[in-house]
mmCIF file of C-alpha atoms in Angstrom:
data_model
loop_
_atom_site.group_PDB
_atom_site.id
_atom_site.type_symbol
_atom_site.label_atom_id
_atom_site.label_comp_id
_atom_site.label_asym_id
_atom_site.label_seq_id
_atom_site.Cartn_x
_atom_site.Cartn_y
_atom_site.Cartn_z
ATOM 1 C CA UNK A 1 -28.641 -42.767 12.095
ATOM 2 C CA UNK A 2 -28.443 -43.281 15.843
ATOM 3 C CA UNK A 3 -24.678 -43.642 15.336
ATOM 4 C CA UNK A 4 -24.560 -39.899 14.598
ATOM 5 C CA UNK A 5 -26.706 -38.730 17.484
ATOM 6 C CA UNK A 6 -23.595 -37.242 19.091
ATOM 7 C CA UNK A 7 -23.792 -34.481 16.464
ATOM 8 C CA UNK A 8 -26.728 -33.076 18.447
ATOM 9 C CA UNK A 9 -24.588 -32.558 21.534
ATOM 10 C CA UNK A 10 -23.739 -28.978 22.556
ATOM 11 C CA UNK A 11 -20.059 -29.410 21.657
ATOM 12 C CA UNK A 12 -20.747 -30.694 18.149
ATOM 13 C CA UNK A 13 -23.507 -28.192 17.414
ATOM 14 C CA UNK A 14 -21.103 -25.333 18.247
ATOM 15 C CA UNK A 15 -18.300 -26.903 16.192
ATOM 16 C CA UNK A 16 -20.608 -27.362 13.210
ATOM 17 C CA UNK A 17 -21.915 -23.787 13.374
ATOM 18 C CA UNK A 18 -18.347 -22.436 13.533
ATOM 19 C CA UNK A 19 -17.406 -24.545 10.491
ATOM 20 C CA UNK A 20 -20.437 -23.297 8.559
ATOM 21 C CA UNK A 21 -19.558 -19.672 9.400
ATOM 22 C CA UNK A 22 -15.900 -20.097 8.427
ATOM 23 C CA UNK A 23 -16.598 -21.244 4.867
ATOM 24 C CA UNK A 24 -18.236 -18.032 3.496
ATOM 25 C CA UNK A 25 -15.834 -15.892 5.541
ATOM 26 C CA UNK A 26 -12.807 -17.529 3.956
ATOM 27 C CA UNK A 27 -14.374 -17.320 0.494
ATOM 28 C CA UNK A 28 -14.936 -13.575 0.985
ATOM 29 C CA UNK A 29 -11.339 -13.138 2.163
ATOM 30 C CA UNK A 30 -10.202 -14.909 -0.993
ATOM 31 C CA UNK A 31 -12.224 -12.508 -3.163
ATOM 32 C CA UNK A 32 -10.799 -9.565 -1.185
ATOM 33 C CA UNK A 33 -7.265 -10.774 -1.909
ATOM 34 C CA UNK A 34 -8.246 -11.221 -5.569
ATOM 35 C CA UNK A 35 -9.402 -7.587 -5.618
ATOM 36 C CA UNK A 36 -6.108 -6.463 -4.045
ATOM 37 C CA UNK A 37 -4.199 -8.536 -6.614
ATOM 38 C CA UNK A 38 -6.072 -6.895 -9.492
ATOM 39 C CA UNK A 39 -5.573 -3.426 -7.985
ATOM 40 C CA UNK A 40 -1.848 -3.911 -7.514
ATOM 41 C CA UNK A 41 -1.406 -5.460 -10.953
ATOM 42 C CA UNK A 42 -3.231 -2.537 -12.549
ATOM 43 C CA UNK A 43 -1.137 -0.070 -10.531
ATOM 44 C CA UNK A 44 2.117 -1.806 -11.513
ATOM 45 C CA UNK A 45 1.084 -1.781 -15.181
ATOM 46 C CA UNK A 46 0.239 1.931 -15.029
ATOM 47 C CA UNK A 47 3.527 2.805 -13.328
ATOM 48 C CA UNK A 48 5.538 0.732 -15.787
ATOM 49 C CA UNK A 49 3.785 2.285 -18.774
ATOM 50 C CA UNK A 50 4.310 5.792 -17.362
ATOM 51 C CA UNK A 51 8.002 5.259 -16.614
ATOM 52 C CA UNK A 52 8.676 3.898 -20.108
ATOM 53 C CA UNK A 53 6.673 6.544 -21.980
ATOM 54 C CA UNK A 54 8.503 9.181 -24.016
ATOM 55 C CA UNK A 55 9.186 12.451 -22.125
ATOM 56 C CA UNK A 56 6.771 15.292 -22.890
ATOM 57 C CA UNK A 57 6.696 19.003 -21.980
ATOM 58 C CA UNK A 58 5.126 19.394 -18.551
ATOM 59 C CA UNK A 59 2.420 21.808 -19.726
ATOM 60 C CA UNK A 60 1.066 19.094 -22.020
ATOM 61 C CA UNK A 61 -0.059 17.098 -18.951
ATOM 62 C CA UNK A 62 -0.839 19.728 -16.321
ATOM 63 C CA UNK A 63 -1.857 23.341 -15.851
ATOM 64 C CA UNK A 64 -2.738 25.672 -12.943
ATOM 65 C CA UNK A 65 -5.491 24.038 -10.873
ATOM 66 C CA UNK A 66 -5.184 20.740 -12.734
ATOM 67 C CA UNK A 67 -5.423 17.406 -10.898
ATOM 68 C CA UNK A 68 -2.817 14.900 -12.055
ATOM 69 C CA UNK A 69 -4.543 11.668 -13.073
ATOM 70 C CA UNK A 70 -3.445 8.112 -12.270
ATOM 71 C CA UNK A 71 -2.609 7.604 -15.959
ATOM 72 C CA UNK A 72 -0.262 10.618 -15.986
ATOM 73 C CA UNK A 73 1.354 10.002 -12.604
ATOM 74 C CA UNK A 74 5.056 9.041 -12.961
ATOM 75 C CA UNK A 75 5.172 10.258 -16.583
ATOM 76 C CA UNK A 76 8.539 11.810 -17.419
ATOM 77 C CA UNK A 77 8.131 15.496 -18.210
ATOM 78 C CA UNK A 78 10.520 18.252 -19.182
ATOM 79 C CA UNK A 79 10.480 21.972 -18.430
ATOM 80 C CA UNK A 80 12.699 24.965 -19.119
ATOM 81 C CA UNK A 81 12.975 27.880 -16.737
ATOM 82 C CA UNK A 82 14.778 29.205 -13.678
ATOM 83 C CA UNK A 83 14.938 27.941 -10.093
ATOM 84 C CA UNK A 84 13.749 30.513 -7.546
ATOM 85 C CA UNK A 85 15.675 29.499 -4.432
ATOM 86 C CA UNK A 86 14.562 32.505 -2.380
ATOM 87 C CA UNK A 87 11.117 30.895 -2.061
ATOM 88 C CA UNK A 88 12.362 27.356 -1.561
ATOM 89 C CA UNK A 89 10.816 25.247 1.236
ATOM 90 C CA UNK A 90 11.549 21.859 2.757
ATOM 91 C CA UNK A 91 9.108 19.011 3.390
ATOM 92 C CA UNK A 92 9.465 17.545 6.881
ATOM 93 C CA UNK A 93 9.787 13.913 8.000
ATOM 94 C CA UNK A 94 10.762 12.362 4.698
ATOM 95 C CA UNK A 95 13.020 9.321 4.463
ATOM 96 C CA UNK A 96 15.622 8.279 1.947
ATOM 97 C CA UNK A 97 16.199 4.781 0.534
ATOM 98 C CA UNK A 98 18.042 3.794 3.745
ATOM 99 C CA UNK A 99 15.178 4.891 5.998
ATOM 100 C CA UNK A 100 16.981 7.955 7.377
ATOM 101 C CA UNK A 101 14.728 10.864 8.327
ATOM 102 C CA UNK A 102 15.286 14.238 6.736
ATOM 103 C CA UNK A 103 13.703 16.723 4.328
ATOM 104 C CA UNK A 104 12.626 16.857 0.715
ATOM 105 C CA UNK A 105 13.704 20.066 -1.014
ATOM 106 C CA UNK A 106 10.855 21.777 -2.875
ATOM 107 C CA UNK A 107 11.989 24.578 -5.167
ATOM 108 C CA UNK A 108 9.722 26.773 -7.346
ATOM 109 C CA UNK A 109 10.769 26.586 -10.992
ATOM 110 C CA UNK A 110 9.631 29.616 -13.001
ATOM 111 C CA UNK A 111 8.839 28.670 -16.600
ATOM 112 C CA UNK A 112 9.431 30.893 -19.595
ATOM 113 C CA UNK A 113 5.741 31.865 -19.681
ATOM 114 C CA UNK A 114 5.742 32.915 -15.991
ATOM 115 C CA UNK A 115 3.935 29.909 -14.592
ATOM 116 C CA UNK A 116 5.546 28.022 -11.700
ATOM 117 C CA UNK A 117 6.346 24.321 -11.550
ATOM 118 C CA UNK A 118 7.043 22.779 -8.133
ATOM 119 C CA UNK A 119 10.211 20.692 -8.311
ATOM 120 C CA UNK A 120 11.120 18.188 -5.609
ATOM 121 C CA UNK A 121 14.893 18.213 -5.988
ATOM 122 C CA UNK A 122 15.437 15.307 -3.580
ATOM 123 C CA UNK A 123 16.327 14.405 0.001
ATOM 124 C CA UNK A 124 18.736 15.986 2.471
ATOM 125 C CA UNK A 125 19.474 14.855 6.067
ATOM 126 C CA UNK A 126 17.890 16.668 9.018
ATOM 127 C CA UNK A 127 21.182 16.978 10.946
ATOM 128 C CA UNK A 128 19.739 17.452 14.424
ATOM 129 C CA UNK A 129 16.733 19.532 15.438
ATOM 130 C CA UNK A 130 14.291 20.261 12.640
ATOM 131 C CA UNK A 131 13.487 23.769 13.839
ATOM 132 C CA UNK A 132 15.904 25.804 11.709
ATOM 133 C CA UNK A 133 15.895 25.982 7.922
ATOM 134 C CA UNK A 134 18.644 23.577 6.762
ATOM 135 C CA UNK A 135 21.541 24.353 4.488
ATOM 136 C CA UNK A 136 20.582 23.249 0.982
ATOM 137 C CA UNK A 137 22.874 22.694 -2.015
ATOM 138 C CA UNK A 138 22.099 25.207 -4.733
ATOM 139 C CA UNK A 139 20.435 24.129 -7.992
ATOM 140 C CA UNK A 140 21.843 25.073 -11.406
ATOM 141 C CA UNK A 141 21.841 28.846 -11.878
ATOM 142 C CA UNK A 142 20.214 30.631 -14.792
ATOM 143 C CA UNK A 143 17.947 29.185 -17.455
ATOM 144 C CA UNK A 144 17.860 25.401 -17.087
ATOM 145 C CA UNK A 145 16.010 22.430 -18.547
ATOM 146 C CA UNK A 146 14.923 19.833 -16.006
ATOM 147 C CA UNK A 147 13.321 16.404 -16.311
ATOM 148 C CA UNK A 148 11.407 14.443 -13.733
ATOM 149 C CA UNK A 149 8.446 12.262 -12.812
ATOM 150 C CA UNK A 150 5.092 14.024 -12.646
ATOM 151 C CA UNK A 151 3.350 13.464 -9.299
ATOM 152 C CA UNK A 152 -0.105 14.235 -7.937
ATOM 153 C CA UNK A 153 -0.655 16.720 -5.112
ATOM 154 C CA UNK A 154 -0.234 15.177 -1.674
ATOM 155 C CA UNK A 155 -3.227 15.067 0.670
ATOM 156 C CA UNK A 156 -3.713 13.783 4.200
ATOM 157 C CA UNK A 157 -6.336 11.248 3.062
ATOM 158 C CA UNK A 158 -4.063 9.757 0.404
ATOM 159 C CA UNK A 159 -0.744 9.884 2.275
ATOM 160 C CA UNK A 160 -1.786 9.561 5.913
ATOM 161 C CA UNK A 161 0.437 12.554 6.741
ATOM 162 C CA UNK A 162 -1.240 15.150 8.955
ATOM 163 C CA UNK A 163 -0.874 18.710 7.716
ATOM 164 C CA UNK A 164 0.432 20.192 10.970
ATOM 165 C CA UNK A 165 0.158 23.939 11.497
ATOM 166 C CA UNK A 166 2.609 26.221 13.268
ATOM 167 C CA UNK A 167 5.708 24.749 11.638
ATOM 168 C CA UNK A 168 9.059 26.552 11.560
ATOM 169 C CA UNK A 169 9.555 29.082 8.785
ATOM 170 C CA UNK A 170 9.767 27.623 5.244
ATOM 171 C CA UNK A 171 8.823 24.106 6.340
ATOM 172 C CA UNK A 172 5.754 22.183 5.160
ATOM 173 C CA UNK A 173 4.300 18.705 5.666
ATOM 174 C CA UNK A 174 2.627 18.075 2.299
ATOM 175 C CA UNK A 175 3.398 19.081 -1.274
ATOM 176 C CA UNK A 176 0.209 20.669 -2.549
ATOM 177 C CA UNK A 177 0.145 22.979 -5.563
ATOM 178 C CA UNK A 178 -2.980 24.882 -4.436
ATOM 179 C CA UNK A 179 -1.409 25.765 -1.079
ATOM 180 C CA UNK A 180 1.881 26.706 -2.733
ATOM 181 C CA UNK A 181 0.020 28.902 -5.230
ATOM 182 C CA UNK A 182 -1.454 30.880 -2.315
ATOM 183 C CA UNK A 183 1.943 31.129 -0.605
ATOM 184 C CA UNK A 184 3.770 32.208 -3.765
ATOM 185 C CA UNK A 185 0.993 34.352 -5.208
ATOM 186 C CA UNK A 186 1.640 32.743 -8.583
ATOM 187 C CA UNK A 187 0.050 30.486 -11.207
ATOM 188 C CA UNK A 188 1.322 27.080 -10.088
ATOM 189 C CA UNK A 189 0.927 23.984 -12.249
ATOM 190 C CA UNK A 190 -1.097 21.202 -10.644
ATOM 191 C CA UNK A 191 0.956 18.461 -8.988
ATOM 192 C CA UNK A 192 4.729 18.582 -8.823
ATOM 193 C CA UNK A 193 7.808 16.943 -10.350
ATOM 194 C CA UNK A 194 10.373 14.620 -8.767
ATOM 195 C CA UNK A 195 13.562 15.772 -10.486
ATOM 196 C CA UNK A 196 15.671 13.143 -12.250
ATOM 197 C CA UNK A 197 17.885 15.392 -14.414
ATOM 198 C CA UNK A 198 20.199 17.160 -14.315
ATOM 199 C CA UNK A 199 21.786 15.200 -11.512
ATOM 200 C CA UNK A 200 22.903 17.371 -8.562
ATOM 201 C CA UNK A 201 26.579 18.096 -8.060
ATOM 202 C CA UNK A 202 28.104 15.951 -5.343
ATOM 203 C CA UNK A 203 24.971 13.778 -5.154
ATOM 204 C CA UNK A 204 23.038 16.186 -2.930
ATOM 205 C CA UNK A 205 20.116 16.553 -2.694
ATOM 206 C CA UNK A 206 19.797 12.779 -2.990
ATOM 207 C CA UNK A 207 17.367 12.131 -5.821
ATOM 208 C CA UNK A 208 14.275 10.040 -5.181
ATOM 209 C CA UNK A 209 14.444 6.529 -6.602
ATOM 210 C CA UNK A 210 11.945 5.063 -9.065
ATOM 211 C CA UNK A 211 8.758 3.697 -7.510
ATOM 212 C CA UNK A 212 8.921 -0.028 -6.855
ATOM 213 C CA UNK A 213 6.374 -2.621 -7.883
ATOM 214 C CA UNK A 214 3.777 -3.659 -5.328
ATOM 215 C CA UNK A 215 3.802 -7.363 -4.484
ATOM 216 C CA UNK A 216 0.739 -8.481 -6.477
ATOM 217 C CA UNK A 217 1.768 -12.186 -6.673
ATOM 218 C CA UNK A 218 1.655 -12.346 -2.867
ATOM 219 C CA UNK A 219 -2.016 -11.335 -2.914
ATOM 220 C CA UNK A 220 -2.673 -14.013 -5.547
ATOM 221 C CA UNK A 221 -1.065 -16.617 -3.300
ATOM 222 C CA UNK A 222 -3.193 -15.456 -0.346
ATOM 223 C CA UNK A 223 -6.310 -15.683 -2.522
ATOM 224 C CA UNK A 224 -5.600 -19.344 -3.360
ATOM 225 C CA UNK A 225 -4.712 -20.033 0.273
ATOM 226 C CA UNK A 226 -8.045 -18.712 1.618
ATOM 227 C CA UNK A 227 -10.037 -20.727 -0.915
ATOM 228 C CA UNK A 228 -8.093 -23.871 -0.060
ATOM 229 C CA UNK A 229 -8.872 -23.234 3.609
ATOM 230 C CA UNK A 230 -12.577 -22.866 2.725
ATOM 231 C CA UNK A 231 -12.498 -26.164 0.865
ATOM 232 C CA UNK A 232 -10.640 -27.802 3.733
ATOM 233 C CA UNK A 233 -13.195 -26.865 6.414
ATOM 234 C CA UNK A 234 -15.877 -29.452 5.430
ATOM 235 C CA UNK A 235 -13.169 -32.035 4.824
ATOM 236 C CA UNK A 236 -11.740 -31.390 8.285
ATOM 237 C CA UNK A 237 -15.220 -31.440 9.846
ATOM 238 C CA UNK A 238 -15.981 -34.833 8.244
ATOM 239 C CA UNK A 239 -12.599 -36.184 9.383
ATOM 240 C CA UNK A 240 -13.412 -35.185 12.979
ATOM 241 C CA UNK A 241 -16.860 -36.770 12.719
ATOM 242 C CA UNK A 242 -15.399 -40.044 11.443
ATOM 243 C CA UNK A 243 -12.767 -40.056 14.184
ATOM 244 C CA UNK A 244 -15.385 -39.413 16.861
ATOM 245 C CA UNK A 245 -17.551 -42.197 15.456
ATOM 246 C CA UNK A 246 -14.589 -44.601 15.404
ATOM 247 C CA UNK A 247 -13.621 -43.746 18.970
ATOM 248 C CA UNK A 248 -17.176 -44.317 20.174
ATOM 249 C CA UNK A 249 -17.456 -47.666 18.372
ATOM 250 C CA UNK A 250 -14.110 -48.840 19.783
ATOM 251 C CA UNK A 251 -15.187 -47.849 23.295
ATOM 252 C CA UNK A 252 -18.467 -49.698 22.848
ATOM 253 C CA UNK A 253 -16.651 -52.806 21.559
ATOM 254 C CA UNK A 254 -14.378 -52.871 24.596
ATOM 255 C CA UNK A 255 -17.367 -52.770 26.927
ATOM 256 C CA UNK A 256 -19.373 -55.485 25.122
ATOM 257 C CA UNK A 257 -17.476 -58.596 26.398
ATOM 258 C CA UNK A 258 -17.858 -57.476 29.994
ATOM 259 C CA UNK A 259 -21.615 -57.151 29.594
ATOM 260 C CA UNK A 260 -21.988 -60.668 28.022
ATOM 261 C CA UNK A 261 -20.024 -62.552 30.697
ATOM 262 C CA UNK A 262 -22.274 -64.867 32.848
ATOM 263 C CA UNK A 263 -22.849 -63.854 36.430
ATOM 264 C CA UNK A 264 -20.734 -65.620 39.022
ATOM 265 C CA UNK A 265 -22.719 -68.191 41.097
#
């Protein structure tokens, strides 16, 4: 075992401790990626199921004060009523599919029973300073039936968007049915709807596209990668040990002949 005494040197003790620490760390990172993979797969399955479900009347899935669940998010709902453009607001700092910054148009939709549904009619460009209320294309007049994807109320914790105060008139940062109920003094259904039909005349507001799938396979690949790294650490450590041992034996062999030569008389 004296051949391996070099493992007790400061350099090799540190290297060995680092290798030992890396193995459980990489295993944990692999399990974390596995958890992310399962989360994203479950989310993609829920979104797909919701998007392909049959449309239902909006009041079947939500009501005033109701919290939209993950299972109901993105469900296609229908509603019949009248747009109330006089109380329309815009949501600041929203981007379209090309990454351009503008507004989302949020219009109260008064149902036949008097309750209010918040309808996100889509995106419009900011066109300069965002201090004045922008010009917004009008929605269909009179009694109308709309369809759209049911969405949960936006919060700072979920979206990362800070709910800034002191904004210009009729501008908001987050779509929240409780806050809109206080502003409108009405019974507002929980959540809101991203309108998909009828399509706006002239393509404006620009309707919001379907949610994309999160890249779950990438997390699966990372999971395998971390576990392969964990398995490779002891293999790499042993390779370095064998190389060090070989180098030391070769150095010793080169010195041996010189030590056995007879002294010159």
